[in-house]
Amino acid sequence: RRALPCSLALLAFPALLDAQLIRGRITERATSAPLSGVVVEVFGAQSQQRVAAGLSGPDGAYAVRLPSAGSYVVTAKRIGVRRVQTDT
């Protein structure tokens, strides 16, 4: 009986099983201090459409769930900080 609720949860959210996760930590280059409040956006490499976004926490950590495996462009931006772009 205990396995049934877990099975139902997995069936109800199959997209979560296939999703990819990008995670990291954003720091200030000169001091290595964590940067909070940084907007992390992910764009399809071919479509150039935004597919996901997240925000870094107080420790500079972020995690963004992607719809599927593939090639993406990741950008990070915050007011007062130069924008950074990385191809993944």
mmCIF file of N, CA, C and O in Angstrom:
data_model
loop_
_atom_site.group_PDB
_atom_site.id
_atom_site.type_symbol
_atom_site.label_atom_id
_atom_site.label_comp_id
_atom_site.label_asym_id
_atom_site.label_seq_id
_atom_site.Cartn_x
_atom_site.Cartn_y
_atom_site.Cartn_z
ATOM 1 N N ARG A 1 0.811 -1.200 0.000
ATOM 2 C CA ARG A 1 0.000 0.000 0.000
ATOM 3 C C ARG A 1 0.851 1.260 0.000
ATOM 4 O O ARG A 1 0.455 2.258 -0.556
ATOM 5 N N ARG A 2 1.979 1.234 0.601
ATOM 6 C CA ARG A 2 2.817 2.427 0.645
ATOM 7 C C ARG A 2 3.415 2.759 -0.722
ATOM 8 O O ARG A 2 3.679 3.891 -1.019
ATOM 9 N N ALA A 3 3.615 1.785 -1.572
ATOM 10 C CA ALA A 3 4.206 2.035 -2.888
ATOM 11 C C ALA A 3 3.224 2.707 -3.847
ATOM 12 O O ALA A 3 3.637 3.412 -4.748
ATOM 13 N N LEU A 4 1.943 2.521 -3.643
ATOM 14 C CA LEU A 4 0.952 3.073 -4.553
ATOM 15 C C LEU A 4 1.004 4.600 -4.636
ATOM 16 O O LEU A 4 1.063 5.142 -5.728
ATOM 17 N N PRO A 5 1.008 5.343 -3.512
ATOM 18 C CA PRO A 5 1.081 6.812 -3.635
ATOM 19 C C PRO A 5 2.336 7.287 -4.372
ATOM 20 O O PRO A 5 2.288 8.222 -5.137
ATOM 21 N N CYS A 6 3.461 6.625 -4.171
ATOM 22 C CA CYS A 6 4.684 7.017 -4.880
ATOM 23 C C CYS A 6 4.529 6.774 -6.371
ATOM 24 O O CYS A 6 4.936 7.593 -7.176
ATOM 25 N N SER A 7 3.948 5.645 -6.746
ATOM 26 C CA SER A 7 3.743 5.343 -8.160
ATOM 27 C C SER A 7 2.813 6.357 -8.799
ATOM 28 O O SER A 7 3.046 6.807 -9.907
ATOM 29 N N LEU A 8 1.774 6.728 -8.103
ATOM 30 C CA LEU A 8 0.840 7.720 -8.640
ATOM 31 C C LEU A 8 1.513 9.067 -8.816
ATOM 32 O O LEU A 8 1.277 9.754 -9.791
ATOM 33 N N ALA A 9 2.362 9.423 -7.871
ATOM 34 C CA ALA A 9 3.061 10.700 -7.979
ATOM 35 C C ALA A 9 3.974 10.702 -9.205
ATOM 36 O O ALA A 9 4.057 11.692 -9.925
ATOM 37 N N LEU A 10 4.647 9.599 -9.480
ATOM 38 C CA LEU A 10 5.524 9.530 -10.645
ATOM 39 C C LEU A 10 4.727 9.562 -11.940
ATOM 40 O O LEU A 10 5.147 10.158 -12.916
ATOM 41 N N LEU A 11 3.561 8.933 -11.950
ATOM 42 C CA LEU A 11 2.727 8.966 -13.140
ATOM 43 C C LEU A 11 2.112 10.336 -13.371
ATOM 44 O O LEU A 11 1.902 10.756 -14.493
ATOM 45 N N ALA A 12 1.826 11.042 -12.293
ATOM 46 C CA ALA A 12 1.203 12.355 -12.409
ATOM 47 C C ALA A 12 2.179 13.407 -12.923
ATOM 48 O O ALA A 12 1.770 14.398 -13.516
ATOM 49 N N PHE A 13 3.468 13.211 -12.701
ATOM 50 C CA PHE A 13 4.469 14.201 -13.094
ATOM 51 C C PHE A 13 5.582 13.563 -13.925
ATOM 52 O O PHE A 13 6.749 13.658 -13.575
ATOM 53 N N PRO A 14 5.267 12.928 -15.041
ATOM 54 C CA PRO A 14 6.312 12.268 -15.835
ATOM 55 C C PRO A 14 7.336 13.241 -16.399
ATOM 56 O O PRO A 14 8.481 12.873 -16.612
ATOM 57 N N ALA A 15 6.956 14.492 -16.631
ATOM 58 C CA ALA A 15 7.898 15.468 -17.200
ATOM 59 C C ALA A 15 9.057 15.730 -16.245
ATOM 60 O O ALA A 15 10.170 16.005 -16.680
ATOM 61 N N LEU A 16 8.806 15.633 -14.940
ATOM 62 C CA LEU A 16 9.874 15.868 -13.977
ATOM 63 C C LEU A 16 10.952 14.792 -14.057
ATOM 64 O O LEU A 16 12.105 15.037 -13.748
ATOM 65 N N LEU A 17 10.574 13.588 -14.479
ATOM 66 C CA LEU A 17 11.547 12.510 -14.591
ATOM 67 C C LEU A 17 12.508 12.739 -15.745
ATOM 68 O O LEU A 17 13.661 12.353 -15.683
ATOM 69 N N ASP A 18 12.039 13.347 -16.828
ATOM 70 C CA ASP A 18 12.852 13.554 -18.013
ATOM 71 C C ASP A 18 13.612 14.872 -18.003
ATOM 72 O O ASP A 18 14.506 15.073 -18.808
ATOM 73 N N ALA A 19 13.253 15.773 -17.134
ATOM 74 C CA ALA A 19 13.826 17.118 -17.154
ATOM 75 C C ALA A 19 15.305 17.097 -16.768
ATOM 76 O O ALA A 19 15.748 16.271 -15.984
ATOM 77 N N GLN A 20 16.041 18.022 -17.312
ATOM 78 C CA GLN A 20 17.450 18.217 -16.996
ATOM 79 C C GLN A 20 17.559 19.379 -16.015
ATOM 80 O O GLN A 20 16.701 20.250 -15.987
ATOM 81 N N LEU A 21 18.622 19.406 -15.248
ATOM 82 C CA LEU A 21 18.805 20.453 -14.259
ATOM 83 C C LEU A 21 20.170 21.094 -14.442
ATOM 84 O O LEU A 21 21.183 20.394 -14.543
ATOM 85 N N ILE A 22 20.180 22.414 -14.535
ATOM 86 C CA ILE A 22 21.433 23.175 -14.526
ATOM 87 C C ILE A 22 21.517 23.825 -13.159
ATOM 88 O O ILE A 22 20.567 24.465 -12.714
ATOM 89 N N ARG A 23 22.635 23.648 -12.497
ATOM 90 C CA ARG A 23 22.803 24.312 -11.201
ATOM 91 C C ARG A 23 24.225 24.821 -11.069
ATOM 92 O O ARG A 23 25.138 24.331 -11.726
ATOM 93 N N GLY A 24 24.374 25.830 -10.245
ATOM 94 C CA GLY A 24 25.688 26.410 -10.051
ATOM 95 C C GLY A 24 25.669 27.451 -8.958
ATOM 96 O O GLY A 24 24.690 27.596 -8.220
ATOM 97 N N ARG A 25 26.747 28.190 -8.865
ATOM 98 C CA ARG A 25 26.892 29.240 -7.853
ATOM 99 C C ARG A 25 27.513 30.440 -8.535
ATOM 100 O O ARG A 25 28.524 30.310 -9.241
ATOM 101 N N ILE A 26 26.922 31.601 -8.323
ATOM 102 C CA ILE A 26 27.410 32.830 -8.953
ATOM 103 C C ILE A 26 28.162 33.634 -7.909
ATOM 104 O O ILE A 26 27.645 33.897 -6.816
ATOM 105 N N THR A 27 29.395 34.011 -8.262
ATOM 106 C CA THR A 27 30.238 34.777 -7.345
ATOM 107 C C THR A 27 30.818 35.989 -8.052
ATOM 108 O O THR A 27 30.915 36.034 -9.277
ATOM 109 N N GLU A 28 31.230 36.948 -7.265
ATOM 110 C CA GLU A 28 31.900 38.147 -7.776
ATOM 111 C C GLU A 28 33.335 37.751 -8.097
ATOM 112 O O GLU A 28 33.995 37.082 -7.302
ATOM 113 N N ARG A 29 33.785 38.081 -9.294
ATOM 114 C CA ARG A 29 35.084 37.608 -9.780
ATOM 115 C C ARG A 29 36.247 38.017 -8.872
ATOM 116 O O ARG A 29 37.092 37.188 -8.538
ATOM 117 N N ALA A 30 36.312 39.257 -8.467
ATOM 118 C CA ALA A 30 37.476 39.760 -7.720
ATOM 119 C C ALA A 30 37.549 39.197 -6.305
ATOM 120 O O ALA A 30 38.630 38.885 -5.814
ATOM 121 N N THR A 31 36.395 39.040 -5.641
ATOM 122 C CA THR A 31 36.407 38.645 -4.229
ATOM 123 C C THR A 31 35.872 37.238 -3.979
ATOM 124 O O THR A 31 35.990 36.732 -2.862
ATOM 125 N N SER A 32 35.264 36.629 -4.972
ATOM 126 C CA SER A 32 34.603 35.320 -4.836
ATOM 127 C C SER A 32 33.414 35.346 -3.882
ATOM 128 O O SER A 32 32.948 34.310 -3.435
ATOM 129 N N ALA A 33 32.922 36.548 -3.576
ATOM 130 C CA ALA A 33 31.746 36.672 -2.710
ATOM 131 C C ALA A 33 30.505 36.230 -3.495
ATOM 132 O O ALA A 33 30.382 36.525 -4.687
ATOM 133 N N PRO A 34 29.577 35.515 -2.855
ATOM 134 C CA PRO A 34 28.362 35.087 -3.560
ATOM 135 C C PRO A 34 27.502 36.282 -3.965
ATOM 136 O O PRO A 34 27.439 37.283 -3.255
ATOM 137 N N LEU A 35 26.849 36.171 -5.127
ATOM 138 C CA LEU A 35 25.945 37.207 -5.611
ATOM 139 C C LEU A 35 24.519 36.682 -5.564
ATOM 140 O O LEU A 35 24.186 35.697 -6.222
ATOM 141 N N SER A 36 23.684 37.338 -4.786
ATOM 142 C CA SER A 36 22.272 36.949 -4.718
ATOM 143 C C SER A 36 21.445 37.820 -5.656
ATOM 144 O O SER A 36 21.882 38.886 -6.079
ATOM 145 N N GLY A 37 20.269 37.341 -5.988
ATOM 146 C CA GLY A 37 19.373 38.122 -6.828
ATOM 147 C C GLY A 37 19.789 38.200 -8.281
ATOM 148 O O GLY A 37 19.341 39.087 -9.008
ATOM 149 N N VAL A 38 20.607 37.275 -8.736
ATOM 150 C CA VAL A 38 21.027 37.248 -10.132
ATOM 151 C C VAL A 38 19.993 36.446 -10.928
ATOM 152 O O VAL A 38 19.630 35.339 -10.545
ATOM 153 N N VAL A 39 19.514 37.013 -12.023
ATOM 154 C CA VAL A 39 18.553 36.332 -12.890
ATOM 155 C C VAL A 39 19.335 35.433 -13.851
ATOM 156 O O VAL A 39 20.191 35.907 -14.599
ATOM 157 N N VAL A 40 19.045 34.139 -13.809
ATOM 158 C CA VAL A 40 19.674 33.165 -14.696
ATOM 159 C C VAL A 40 18.613 32.752 -15.708
ATOM 160 O O VAL A 40 17.554 32.255 -15.346
ATOM 161 N N GLU A 41 18.895 33.004 -16.995
ATOM 162 C CA GLU A 41 17.952 32.655 -18.058
ATOM 163 C C GLU A 41 18.597 31.651 -18.998
ATOM 164 O O GLU A 41 19.790 31.728 -19.266
ATOM 165 N N VAL A 42 17.778 30.725 -19.497
ATOM 166 C CA VAL A 42 18.252 29.698 -20.413
ATOM 167 C C VAL A 42 17.463 29.813 -21.711
ATOM 168 O O VAL A 42 16.229 29.864 -21.692
ATOM 169 N N PHE A 43 18.196 29.881 -22.833
ATOM 170 C CA PHE A 43 17.600 30.023 -24.154
ATOM 171 C C PHE A 43 17.983 28.819 -25.004
ATOM 172 O O PHE A 43 19.101 28.302 -24.891
ATOM 173 N N GLY A 44 17.073 28.381 -25.865
ATOM 174 C CA GLY A 44 17.394 27.331 -26.820
ATOM 175 C C GLY A 44 18.478 27.822 -27.756
ATOM 176 O O GLY A 44 18.398 28.947 -28.255
ATOM 177 N N ALA A 45 19.497 27.012 -27.995
ATOM 178 C CA ALA A 45 20.620 27.433 -28.842
ATOM 179 C C ALA A 45 20.165 27.732 -30.266
ATOM 180 O O ALA A 45 20.638 28.688 -30.877
ATOM 181 N N GLN A 46 19.249 26.952 -30.794
ATOM 182 C CA GLN A 46 18.774 27.160 -32.158
ATOM 183 C C GLN A 46 17.627 28.165 -32.214
ATOM 184 O O GLN A 46 17.618 29.064 -33.041
ATOM 185 N N SER A 47 16.649 28.003 -31.335
ATOM 186 C CA SER A 47 15.445 28.841 -31.395
ATOM 187 C C SER A 47 15.655 30.227 -30.809
ATOM 188 O O SER A 47 14.929 31.156 -31.120
ATOM 189 N N GLN A 48 16.621 30.361 -29.928
ATOM 190 C CA GLN A 48 16.896 31.603 -29.205
ATOM 191 C C GLN A 48 15.697 32.058 -28.378
ATOM 192 O O GLN A 48 15.596 33.219 -28.007
ATOM 193 N N GLN A 49 14.773 31.145 -28.080
ATOM 194 C CA GLN A 49 13.613 31.421 -27.230
ATOM 195 C C GLN A 49 13.958 31.042 -25.794
ATOM 196 O O GLN A 49 14.614 30.028 -25.557
ATOM 197 N N ARG A 50 13.490 31.844 -24.839
ATOM 198 C CA ARG A 50 13.728 31.520 -23.430
ATOM 199 C C ARG A 50 12.923 30.286 -23.061
ATOM 200 O O ARG A 50 11.726 30.217 -23.309
ATOM 201 N N VAL A 51 13.598 29.300 -22.472
ATOM 202 C CA VAL A 51 12.929 28.058 -22.096
ATOM 203 C C VAL A 51 12.837 27.883 -20.587
ATOM 204 O O VAL A 51 12.037 27.086 -20.105
ATOM 205 N N ALA A 52 13.647 28.623 -19.824
ATOM 206 C CA ALA A 52 13.624 28.502 -18.370
ATOM 207 C C ALA A 52 14.346 29.685 -17.747
ATOM 208 O O ALA A 52 15.124 30.371 -18.405
ATOM 209 N N ALA A 53 14.069 29.911 -16.471
ATOM 210 C CA ALA A 53 14.738 30.995 -15.743
ATOM 211 C C ALA A 53 14.743 30.674 -14.261
ATOM 212 O O ALA A 53 13.926 29.884 -13.779
ATOM 213 N N GLY A 54 15.661 31.282 -13.546
ATOM 214 C CA GLY A 54 15.754 31.115 -12.105
ATOM 215 C C GLY A 54 16.438 32.318 -11.490
ATOM 216 O O GLY A 54 16.847 33.247 -12.200
ATOM 217 N N LEU A 55 16.564 32.293 -10.184
ATOM 218 C CA LEU A 55 17.150 33.405 -9.433
ATOM 219 C C LEU A 55 18.137 32.837 -8.427
ATOM 220 O O LEU A 55 17.835 31.844 -7.755
ATOM 221 N N SER A 56 19.310 33.455 -8.303
ATOM 222 C CA SER A 56 20.285 32.970 -7.333
ATOM 223 C C SER A 56 19.869 33.387 -5.918
ATOM 224 O O SER A 56 19.306 34.448 -5.707
ATOM 225 N N GLY A 57 20.155 32.503 -4.982
ATOM 226 C CA GLY A 57 19.808 32.740 -3.581
ATOM 227 C C GLY A 57 20.887 33.514 -2.849
ATOM 228 O O GLY A 57 21.873 33.961 -3.454
ATOM 229 N N PRO A 58 20.755 33.660 -1.536
ATOM 230 C CA PRO A 58 21.716 34.425 -0.733
ATOM 231 C C PRO A 58 23.143 33.886 -0.810
ATOM 232 O O PRO A 58 24.096 34.638 -0.671
ATOM 233 N N ASP A 59 23.281 32.582 -1.069
ATOM 234 C CA ASP A 59 24.608 31.977 -1.176
ATOM 235 C C ASP A 59 25.117 31.950 -2.612
ATOM 236 O O ASP A 59 26.150 31.350 -2.915
ATOM 237 N N GLY A 60 24.378 32.601 -3.538
ATOM 238 C CA GLY A 60 24.761 32.648 -4.939
ATOM 239 C C GLY A 60 24.349 31.421 -5.729
ATOM 240 O O GLY A 60 24.551 31.359 -6.930
ATOM 241 N N ALA A 61 23.749 30.427 -5.058
ATOM 242 C CA ALA A 61 23.372 29.180 -5.733
ATOM 243 C C ALA A 61 22.082 29.362 -6.532
ATOM 244 O O ALA A 61 21.194 30.114 -6.135
ATOM 245 N N TYR A 62 22.011 28.649 -7.661
ATOM 246 C CA TYR A 62 20.801 28.644 -8.486
ATOM 247 C C TYR A 62 20.606 27.246 -9.043
ATOM 248 O O TYR A 62 21.552 26.453 -9.133
ATOM 249 N N ALA A 63 19.384 26.943 -9.409
ATOM 250 C CA ALA A 63 19.054 25.693 -10.101
ATOM 251 C C ALA A 63 17.929 26.008 -11.066
ATOM 252 O O ALA A 63 16.946 26.641 -10.695
ATOM 253 N N VAL A 64 18.085 25.580 -12.307
ATOM 254 C CA VAL A 64 17.088 25.826 -13.344
ATOM 255 C C VAL A 64 16.762 24.491 -14.006
ATOM 256 O O VAL A 64 17.663 23.799 -14.481
ATOM 257 N N ARG A 65 15.496 24.133 -14.021
ATOM 258 C CA ARG A 65 15.045 22.887 -14.645
ATOM 259 C C ARG A 65 14.738 23.144 -16.118
ATOM 260 O O ARG A 65 14.014 24.064 -16.463
ATOM 261 N N LEU A 66 15.313 22.308 -16.984
ATOM 262 C CA LEU A 66 15.140 22.439 -18.430
ATOM 263 C C LEU A 66 14.099 21.446 -18.928
ATOM 264 O O LEU A 66 13.914 20.395 -18.328
ATOM 265 N N PRO A 67 13.458 21.744 -20.046
ATOM 266 C CA PRO A 67 12.423 20.852 -20.551
ATOM 267 C C PRO A 67 12.965 19.531 -21.090
ATOM 268 O O PRO A 67 12.283 18.519 -21.061
ATOM 269 N N SER A 68 14.204 19.518 -21.580
ATOM 270 C CA SER A 68 14.784 18.301 -22.143
ATOM 271 C C SER A 68 16.284 18.500 -22.338
ATOM 272 O O SER A 68 16.798 19.610 -22.211
ATOM 273 N N ALA A 69 16.974 17.421 -22.668
ATOM 274 C CA ALA A 69 18.394 17.519 -22.984
ATOM 275 C C ALA A 69 18.545 18.294 -24.289
ATOM 276 O O ALA A 69 17.646 18.297 -25.128
ATOM 277 N N GLY A 70 19.665 18.978 -24.460
ATOM 278 C CA GLY A 70 19.877 19.726 -25.687
ATOM 279 C C GLY A 70 20.966 20.759 -25.523
ATOM 280 O O GLY A 70 21.687 20.771 -24.531
ATOM 281 N N SER A 71 21.069 21.653 -26.477
ATOM 282 C CA SER A 71 22.045 22.741 -26.451
ATOM 283 C C SER A 71 21.333 24.022 -26.047
ATOM 284 O O SER A 71 20.288 24.361 -26.623
ATOM 285 N N TYR A 72 21.931 24.740 -25.110
ATOM 286 C CA TYR A 72 21.310 25.944 -24.575
ATOM 287 C C TYR A 72 22.339 27.047 -24.410
ATOM 288 O O TYR A 72 23.536 26.798 -24.337
ATOM 289 N N VAL A 73 21.853 28.268 -24.321
ATOM 290 C CA VAL A 73 22.659 29.427 -23.978
ATOM 291 C C VAL A 73 22.162 29.896 -22.613
ATOM 292 O O VAL A 73 20.961 30.112 -22.430
ATOM 293 N N VAL A 74 23.094 30.034 -21.669
ATOM 294 C CA VAL A 74 22.745 30.447 -20.315
ATOM 295 C C VAL A 74 23.275 31.848 -20.085
ATOM 296 O O VAL A 74 24.441 32.125 -20.353
ATOM 297 N N THR A 75 22.412 32.741 -19.600
ATOM 298 C CA THR A 75 22.850 34.101 -19.276
ATOM 299 C C THR A 75 22.579 34.375 -17.804
ATOM 300 O O THR A 75 21.657 33.804 -17.209
ATOM 301 N N ALA A 76 23.386 35.241 -17.233
ATOM 302 C CA ALA A 76 23.204 35.669 -15.850
ATOM 303 C C ALA A 76 23.316 37.184 -15.828
ATOM 304 O O ALA A 76 24.247 37.754 -16.396
ATOM 305 N N LYS A 77 22.345 37.833 -15.180
ATOM 306 C CA LYS A 77 22.394 39.295 -15.131
ATOM 307 C C LYS A 77 21.833 39.801 -13.808
ATOM 308 O O LYS A 77 20.962 39.193 -13.206
ATOM 309 N N ARG A 78 22.385 40.921 -13.378
ATOM 310 C CA ARG A 78 21.932 41.615 -12.172
ATOM 311 C C ARG A 78 22.255 43.091 -12.328
ATOM 312 O O ARG A 78 23.297 43.440 -12.892
ATOM 313 N N ILE A 79 21.398 43.926 -11.824
ATOM 314 C CA ILE A 79 21.635 45.367 -11.912
ATOM 315 C C ILE A 79 22.967 45.699 -11.246
ATOM 316 O O ILE A 79 23.244 45.242 -10.135
ATOM 317 N N GLY A 80 23.796 46.438 -11.952
ATOM 318 C CA GLY A 80 25.091 46.854 -11.417
ATOM 319 C C GLY A 80 26.211 45.858 -11.669
ATOM 320 O O GLY A 80 27.330 46.080 -11.269
ATOM 321 N N VAL A 81 25.902 44.747 -12.359
ATOM 322 C CA VAL A 81 26.905 43.729 -12.647
ATOM 323 C C VAL A 81 26.875 43.443 -14.142
ATOM 324 O O VAL A 81 25.812 43.344 -14.739
ATOM 325 N N ARG A 82 28.057 43.295 -14.747
ATOM 326 C CA ARG A 82 28.139 43.032 -16.181
ATOM 327 C C ARG A 82 27.501 41.677 -16.520
ATOM 328 O O ARG A 82 27.685 40.695 -15.838
ATOM 329 N N ARG A 83 26.746 41.625 -17.606
ATOM 330 C CA ARG A 83 26.046 40.415 -18.050
ATOM 331 C C ARG A 83 27.047 39.368 -18.530
ATOM 332 O O ARG A 83 28.023 39.687 -19.193
ATOM 333 N N VAL A 84 26.773 38.096 -18.209
ATOM 334 C CA VAL A 84 27.635 36.985 -18.613
ATOM 335 C C VAL A 84 26.789 35.999 -19.404
ATOM 336 O O VAL A 84 25.660 35.726 -19.050
ATOM 337 N N GLN A 85 27.376 35.453 -20.492
ATOM 338 C CA GLN A 85 26.667 34.465 -21.322
ATOM 339 C C GLN A 85 27.571 33.262 -21.535
ATOM 340 O O GLN A 85 28.760 33.411 -21.782
ATOM 341 N N THR A 86 27.010 32.058 -21.421
ATOM 342 C CA THR A 86 27.752 30.824 -21.618
ATOM 343 C C THR A 86 26.956 29.883 -22.493
ATOM 344 O O THR A 86 25.762 29.718 -22.287
ATOM 345 N N ASP A 87 27.601 29.267 -23.474
ATOM 346 C CA ASP A 87 26.954 28.235 -24.296
ATOM 347 C C ASP A 87 27.204 26.897 -23.624
ATOM 348 O O ASP A 87 28.314 26.594 -23.222
ATOM 349 N N THR A 88 26.114 26.091 -23.493
ATOM 350 C CA THR A 88 26.256 24.770 -22.876
ATOM 351 C C THR A 88 25.847 23.694 -23.839
ATOM 352 O O THR A 88 25.099 23.900 -24.741
#
